[in-house]
PDB file of C-alpha atoms and ligand atoms in Angstrom:
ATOM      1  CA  UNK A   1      -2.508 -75.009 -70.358  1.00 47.00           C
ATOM      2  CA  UNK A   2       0.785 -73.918 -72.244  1.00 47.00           C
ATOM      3  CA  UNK A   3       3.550 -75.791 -71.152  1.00 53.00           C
ATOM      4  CA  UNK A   4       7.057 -74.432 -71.451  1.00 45.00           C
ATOM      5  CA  UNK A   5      10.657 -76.049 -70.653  1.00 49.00           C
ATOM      6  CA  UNK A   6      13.507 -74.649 -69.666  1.00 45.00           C
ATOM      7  CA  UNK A   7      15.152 -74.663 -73.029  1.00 43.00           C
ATOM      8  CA  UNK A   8      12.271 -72.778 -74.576  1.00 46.00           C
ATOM      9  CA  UNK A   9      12.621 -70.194 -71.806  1.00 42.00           C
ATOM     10  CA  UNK A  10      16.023 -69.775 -72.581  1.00 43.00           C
ATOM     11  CA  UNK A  11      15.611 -69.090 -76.178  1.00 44.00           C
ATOM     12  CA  UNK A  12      12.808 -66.658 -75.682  1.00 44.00           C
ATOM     13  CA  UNK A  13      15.395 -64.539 -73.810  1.00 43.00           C
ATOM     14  CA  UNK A  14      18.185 -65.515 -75.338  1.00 44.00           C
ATOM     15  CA  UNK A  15      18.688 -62.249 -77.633  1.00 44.00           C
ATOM     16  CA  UNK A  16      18.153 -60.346 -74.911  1.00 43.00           C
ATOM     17  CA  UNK A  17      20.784 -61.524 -73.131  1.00 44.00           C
ATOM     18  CA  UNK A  18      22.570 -60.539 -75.498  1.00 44.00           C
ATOM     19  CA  UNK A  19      21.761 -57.293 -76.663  1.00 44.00           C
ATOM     20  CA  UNK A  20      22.220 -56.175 -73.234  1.00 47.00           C
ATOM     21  CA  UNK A  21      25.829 -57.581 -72.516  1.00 48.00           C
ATOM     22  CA  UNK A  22      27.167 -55.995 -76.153  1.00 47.00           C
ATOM     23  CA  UNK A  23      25.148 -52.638 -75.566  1.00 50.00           C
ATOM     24  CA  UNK A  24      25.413 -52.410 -71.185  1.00 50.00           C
ATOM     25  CA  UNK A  25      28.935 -53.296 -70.648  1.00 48.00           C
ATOM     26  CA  UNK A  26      31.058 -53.654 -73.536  1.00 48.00           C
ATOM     27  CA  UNK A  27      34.247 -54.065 -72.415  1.00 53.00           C
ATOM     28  CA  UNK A  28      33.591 -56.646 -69.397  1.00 49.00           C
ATOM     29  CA  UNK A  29      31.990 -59.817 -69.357  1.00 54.00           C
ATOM     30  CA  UNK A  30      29.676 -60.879 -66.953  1.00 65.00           C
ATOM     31  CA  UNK A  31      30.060 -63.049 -63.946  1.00 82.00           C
ATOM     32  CA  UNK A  32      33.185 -63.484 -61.952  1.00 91.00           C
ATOM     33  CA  UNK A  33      35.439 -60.672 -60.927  1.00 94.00           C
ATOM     34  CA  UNK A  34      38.159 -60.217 -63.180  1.00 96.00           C
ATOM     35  CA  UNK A  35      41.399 -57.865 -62.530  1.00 97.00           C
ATOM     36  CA  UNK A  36      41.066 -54.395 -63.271  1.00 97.00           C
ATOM     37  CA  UNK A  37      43.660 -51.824 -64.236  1.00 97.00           C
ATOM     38  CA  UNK A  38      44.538 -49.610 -60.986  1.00 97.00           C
ATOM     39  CA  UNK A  39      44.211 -46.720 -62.414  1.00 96.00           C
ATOM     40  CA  UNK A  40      40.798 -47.165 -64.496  1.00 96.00           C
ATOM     41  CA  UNK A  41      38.666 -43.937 -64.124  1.00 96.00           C
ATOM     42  CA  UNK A  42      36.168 -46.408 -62.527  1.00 96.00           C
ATOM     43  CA  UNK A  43      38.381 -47.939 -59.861  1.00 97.00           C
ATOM     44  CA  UNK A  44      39.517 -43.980 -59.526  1.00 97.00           C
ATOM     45  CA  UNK A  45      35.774 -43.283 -57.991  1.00 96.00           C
ATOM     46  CA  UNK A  46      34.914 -46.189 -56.350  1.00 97.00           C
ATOM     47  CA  UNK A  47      38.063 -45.517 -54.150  1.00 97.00           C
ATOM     48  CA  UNK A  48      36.639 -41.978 -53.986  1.00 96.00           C
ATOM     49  CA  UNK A  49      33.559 -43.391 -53.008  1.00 97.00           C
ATOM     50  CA  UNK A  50      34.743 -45.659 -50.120  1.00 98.00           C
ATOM     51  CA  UNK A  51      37.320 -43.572 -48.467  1.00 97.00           C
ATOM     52  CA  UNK A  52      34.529 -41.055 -48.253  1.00 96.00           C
ATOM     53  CA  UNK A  53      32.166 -43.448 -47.124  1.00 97.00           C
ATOM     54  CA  UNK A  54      35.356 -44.798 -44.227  1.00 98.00           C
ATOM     55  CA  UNK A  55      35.771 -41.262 -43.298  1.00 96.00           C
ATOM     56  CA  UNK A  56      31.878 -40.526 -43.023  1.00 95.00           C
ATOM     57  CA  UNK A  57      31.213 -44.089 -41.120  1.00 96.00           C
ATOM     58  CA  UNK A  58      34.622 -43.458 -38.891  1.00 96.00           C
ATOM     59  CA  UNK A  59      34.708 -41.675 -35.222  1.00 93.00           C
ATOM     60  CA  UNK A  60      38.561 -40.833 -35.832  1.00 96.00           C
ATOM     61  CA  UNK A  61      38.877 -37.142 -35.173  1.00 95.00           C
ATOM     62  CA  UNK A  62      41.160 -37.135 -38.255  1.00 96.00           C
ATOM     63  CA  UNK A  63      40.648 -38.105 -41.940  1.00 97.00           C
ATOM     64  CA  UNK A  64      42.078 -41.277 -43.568  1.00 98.00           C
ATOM     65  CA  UNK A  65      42.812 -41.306 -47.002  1.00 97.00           C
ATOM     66  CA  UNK A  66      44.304 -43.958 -49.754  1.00 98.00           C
ATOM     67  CA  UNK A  67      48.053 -44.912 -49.081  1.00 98.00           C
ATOM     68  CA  UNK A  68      48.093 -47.533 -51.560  1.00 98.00           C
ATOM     69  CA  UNK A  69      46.063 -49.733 -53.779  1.00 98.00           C
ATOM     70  CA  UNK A  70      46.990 -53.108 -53.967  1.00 98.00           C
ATOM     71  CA  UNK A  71      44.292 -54.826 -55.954  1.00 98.00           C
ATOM     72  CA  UNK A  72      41.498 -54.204 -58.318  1.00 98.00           C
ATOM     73  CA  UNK A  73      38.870 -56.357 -59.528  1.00 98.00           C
ATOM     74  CA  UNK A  74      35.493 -55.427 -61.509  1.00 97.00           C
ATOM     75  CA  UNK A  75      32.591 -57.940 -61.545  1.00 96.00           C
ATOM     76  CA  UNK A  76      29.462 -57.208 -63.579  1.00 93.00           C
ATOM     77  CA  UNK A  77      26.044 -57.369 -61.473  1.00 88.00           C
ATOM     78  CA  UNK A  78      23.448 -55.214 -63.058  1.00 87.00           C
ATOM     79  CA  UNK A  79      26.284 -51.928 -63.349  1.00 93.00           C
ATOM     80  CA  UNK A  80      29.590 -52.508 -61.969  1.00 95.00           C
ATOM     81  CA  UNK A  81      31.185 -53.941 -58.604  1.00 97.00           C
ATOM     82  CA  UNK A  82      34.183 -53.275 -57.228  1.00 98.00           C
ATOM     83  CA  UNK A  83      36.640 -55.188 -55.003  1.00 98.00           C
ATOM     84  CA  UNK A  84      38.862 -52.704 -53.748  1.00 98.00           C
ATOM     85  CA  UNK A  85      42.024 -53.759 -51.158  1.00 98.00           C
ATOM     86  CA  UNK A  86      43.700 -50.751 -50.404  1.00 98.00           C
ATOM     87  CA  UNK A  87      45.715 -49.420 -47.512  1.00 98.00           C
ATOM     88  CA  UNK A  88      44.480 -46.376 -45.610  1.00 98.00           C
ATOM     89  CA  UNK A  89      46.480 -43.818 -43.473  1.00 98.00           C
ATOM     90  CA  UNK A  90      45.632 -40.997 -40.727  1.00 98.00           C
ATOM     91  CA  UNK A  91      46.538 -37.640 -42.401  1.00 97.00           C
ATOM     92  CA  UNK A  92      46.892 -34.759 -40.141  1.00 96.00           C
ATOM     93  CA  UNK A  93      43.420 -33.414 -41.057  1.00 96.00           C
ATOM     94  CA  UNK A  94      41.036 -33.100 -38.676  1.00 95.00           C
ATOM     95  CA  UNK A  95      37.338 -34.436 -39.586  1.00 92.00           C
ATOM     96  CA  UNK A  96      35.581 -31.215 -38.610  1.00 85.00           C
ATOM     97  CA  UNK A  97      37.551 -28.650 -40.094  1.00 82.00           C
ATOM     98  CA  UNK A  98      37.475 -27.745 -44.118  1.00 82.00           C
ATOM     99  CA  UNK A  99      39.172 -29.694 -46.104  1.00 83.00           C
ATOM    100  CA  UNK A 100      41.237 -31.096 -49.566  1.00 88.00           C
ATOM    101  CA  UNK A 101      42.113 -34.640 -49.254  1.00 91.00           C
ATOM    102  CA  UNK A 102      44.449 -33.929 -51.904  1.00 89.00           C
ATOM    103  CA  UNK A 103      46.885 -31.881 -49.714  1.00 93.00           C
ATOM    104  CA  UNK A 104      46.244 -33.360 -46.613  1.00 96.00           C
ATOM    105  CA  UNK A 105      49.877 -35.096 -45.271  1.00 97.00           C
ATOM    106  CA  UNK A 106      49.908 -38.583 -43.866  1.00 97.00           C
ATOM    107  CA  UNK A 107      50.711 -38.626 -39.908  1.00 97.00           C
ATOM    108  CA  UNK A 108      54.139 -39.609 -39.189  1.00 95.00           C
ATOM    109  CA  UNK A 109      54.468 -39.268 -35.452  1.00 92.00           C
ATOM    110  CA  UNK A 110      54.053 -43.003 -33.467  1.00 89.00           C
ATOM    111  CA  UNK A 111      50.957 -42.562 -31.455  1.00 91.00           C
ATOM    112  CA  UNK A 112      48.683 -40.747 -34.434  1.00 95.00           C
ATOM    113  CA  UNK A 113      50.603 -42.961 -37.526  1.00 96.00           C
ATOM    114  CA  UNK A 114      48.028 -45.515 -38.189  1.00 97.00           C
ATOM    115  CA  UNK A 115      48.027 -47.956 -41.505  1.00 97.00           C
ATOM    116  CA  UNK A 116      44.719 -49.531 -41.831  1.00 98.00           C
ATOM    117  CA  UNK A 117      44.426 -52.416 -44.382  1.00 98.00           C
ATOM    118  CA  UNK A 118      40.540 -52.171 -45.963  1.00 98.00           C
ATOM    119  CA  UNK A 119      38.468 -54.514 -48.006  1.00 98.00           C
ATOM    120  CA  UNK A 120      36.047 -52.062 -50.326  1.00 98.00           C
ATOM    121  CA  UNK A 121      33.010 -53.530 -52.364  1.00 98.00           C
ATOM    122  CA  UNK A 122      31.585 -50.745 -54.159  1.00 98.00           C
ATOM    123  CA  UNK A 123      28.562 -51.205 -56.224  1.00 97.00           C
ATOM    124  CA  UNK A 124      28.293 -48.305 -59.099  1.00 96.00           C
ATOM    125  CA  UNK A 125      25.716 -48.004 -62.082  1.00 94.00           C
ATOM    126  CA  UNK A 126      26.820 -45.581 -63.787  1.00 86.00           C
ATOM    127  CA  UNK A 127      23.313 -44.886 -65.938  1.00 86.00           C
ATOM    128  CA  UNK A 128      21.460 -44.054 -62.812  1.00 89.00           C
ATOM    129  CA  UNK A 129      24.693 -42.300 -61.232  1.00 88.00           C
ATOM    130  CA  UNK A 130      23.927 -44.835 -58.413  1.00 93.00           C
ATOM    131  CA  UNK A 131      27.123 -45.636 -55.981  1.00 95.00           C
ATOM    132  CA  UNK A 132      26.739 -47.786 -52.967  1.00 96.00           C
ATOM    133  CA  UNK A 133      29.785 -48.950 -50.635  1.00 98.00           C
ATOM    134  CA  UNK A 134      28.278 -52.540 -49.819  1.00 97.00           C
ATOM    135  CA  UNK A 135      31.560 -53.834 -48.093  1.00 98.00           C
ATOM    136  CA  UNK A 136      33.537 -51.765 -45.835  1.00 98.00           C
ATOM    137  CA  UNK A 137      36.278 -53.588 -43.817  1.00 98.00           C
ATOM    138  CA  UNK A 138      38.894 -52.207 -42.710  1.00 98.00           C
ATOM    139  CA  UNK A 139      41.423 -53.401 -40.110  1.00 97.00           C
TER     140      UNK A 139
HETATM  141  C1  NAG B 201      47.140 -49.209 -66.730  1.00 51.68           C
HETATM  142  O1  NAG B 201      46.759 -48.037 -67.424  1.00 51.68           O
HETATM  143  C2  NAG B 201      47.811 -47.078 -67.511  1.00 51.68           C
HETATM  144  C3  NAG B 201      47.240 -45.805 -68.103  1.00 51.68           C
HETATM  145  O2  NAG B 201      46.220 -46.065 -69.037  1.00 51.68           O
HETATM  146  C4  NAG B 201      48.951 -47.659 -68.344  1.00 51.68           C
HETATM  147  O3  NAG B 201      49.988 -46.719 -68.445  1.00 51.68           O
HETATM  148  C5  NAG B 201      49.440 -48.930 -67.654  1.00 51.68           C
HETATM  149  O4  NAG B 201      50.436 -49.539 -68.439  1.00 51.68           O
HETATM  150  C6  NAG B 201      48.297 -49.902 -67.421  1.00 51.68           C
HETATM  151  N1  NAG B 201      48.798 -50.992 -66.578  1.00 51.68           N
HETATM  152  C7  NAG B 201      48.541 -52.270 -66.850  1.00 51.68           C
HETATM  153  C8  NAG B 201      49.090 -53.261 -65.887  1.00 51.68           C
HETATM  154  O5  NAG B 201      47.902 -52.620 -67.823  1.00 51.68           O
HETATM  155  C1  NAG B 202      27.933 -39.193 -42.219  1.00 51.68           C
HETATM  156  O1  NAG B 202      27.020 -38.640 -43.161  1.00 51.68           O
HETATM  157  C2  NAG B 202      25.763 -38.412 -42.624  1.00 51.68           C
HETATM  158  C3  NAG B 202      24.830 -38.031 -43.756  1.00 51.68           C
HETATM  159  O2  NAG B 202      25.460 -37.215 -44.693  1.00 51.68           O
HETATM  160  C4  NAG B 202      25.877 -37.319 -41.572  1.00 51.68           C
HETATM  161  O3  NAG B 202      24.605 -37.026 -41.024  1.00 51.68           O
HETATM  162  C5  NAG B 202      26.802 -37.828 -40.482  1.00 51.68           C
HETATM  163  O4  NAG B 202      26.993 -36.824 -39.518  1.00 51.68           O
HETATM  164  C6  NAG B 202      28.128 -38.250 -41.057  1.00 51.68           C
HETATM  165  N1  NAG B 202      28.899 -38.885 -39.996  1.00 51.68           N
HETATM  166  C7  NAG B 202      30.178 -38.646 -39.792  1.00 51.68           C
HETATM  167  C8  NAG B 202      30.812 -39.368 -38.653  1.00 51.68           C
HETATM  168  O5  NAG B 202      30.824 -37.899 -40.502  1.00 51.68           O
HETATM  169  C1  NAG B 203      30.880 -44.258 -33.726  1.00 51.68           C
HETATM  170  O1  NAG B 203      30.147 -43.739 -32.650  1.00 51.68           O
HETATM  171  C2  NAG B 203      28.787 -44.149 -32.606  1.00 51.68           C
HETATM  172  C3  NAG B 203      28.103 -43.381 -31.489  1.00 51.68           C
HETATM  173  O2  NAG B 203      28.974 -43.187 -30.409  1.00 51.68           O
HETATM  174  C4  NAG B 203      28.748 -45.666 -32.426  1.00 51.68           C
HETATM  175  O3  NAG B 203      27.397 -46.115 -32.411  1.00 51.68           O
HETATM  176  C5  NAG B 203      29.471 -46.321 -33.597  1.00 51.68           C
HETATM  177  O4  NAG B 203      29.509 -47.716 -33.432  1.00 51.68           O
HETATM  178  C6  NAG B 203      30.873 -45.784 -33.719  1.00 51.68           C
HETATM  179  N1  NAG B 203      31.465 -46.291 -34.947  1.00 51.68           N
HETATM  180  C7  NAG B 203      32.651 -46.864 -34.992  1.00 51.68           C
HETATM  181  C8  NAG B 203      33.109 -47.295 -36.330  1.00 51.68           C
HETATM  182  O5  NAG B 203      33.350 -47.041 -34.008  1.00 51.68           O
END
């Protein structure tokens, strides 16, 4: 019977550990979120990706889109995640006609002007062009 401790364990996998965190991700560490600069290609299409997914998930006969980030984080979990708080507003484009976010104006008349204030969690690997919305709150 081959017995093997925890220290032995770690050793065997040790430079693998490590080959992966210089060669997967080399600018950000793993573990905890860390702040992210706003206007990072990558936090660029995770917002892409959750106001799409909001819009999709949404009954609202009109289409939301970003009004503001306020904060940015990245944490590393096989690929990227991440934590998005942004604030979303009705434009004046309606969900079932074509559209271009780009050019669609925010509503400014009381009953249709609505501010939501969302929570994203957007889980991206960018080597299998994988992008998942895994938290979507938005109040
Ligand atoms: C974020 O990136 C932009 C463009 O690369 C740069 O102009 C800006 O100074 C950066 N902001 C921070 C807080 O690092
Ligand atoms: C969301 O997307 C799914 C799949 O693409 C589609 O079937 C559904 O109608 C969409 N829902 C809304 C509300 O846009
Ligand atoms: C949208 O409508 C469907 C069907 O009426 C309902 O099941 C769903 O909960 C609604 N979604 C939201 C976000 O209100």
């Amino acid at each position: 019977m081959i017995h093997v401790n925890s220290i032995n364990v770690w050793l065997l996998f040790f430079p693998f550990v490590v080959l992966c965190m210089r060669r997967c991700e080399p600018t950000v560490k793993p573990g905890f979120p860390r702040s992210v600069n706003k206007s990072n290609p990558g936090v660029q299409r995770a917002v892409m990706v959750a106001v799409y997914e909001f819009n999709n998930r949404s009954n609202d006969s009109f289409l939301f889109k970003l009004l503001e980030l306020e904060d940015a984080k990245v944490q590393v979990v096989t690929g990227l995640k991440y934590i998005l708080e942004a604030r979303l507003g009705r434009t004046v484009c309606r969900k079932r006609e074509p559209y271009d976010l780009k050019n669609c104006a925010f509503q400014t008349e009381t009953p249709l002007q609505q501010i939501l204030n969302c929570h994203f969690e957007v889980w991206t690997v960018v080597w299998r062009n994988f992008n998942k919305v895994i938290v979507l709150l938005c109040v």
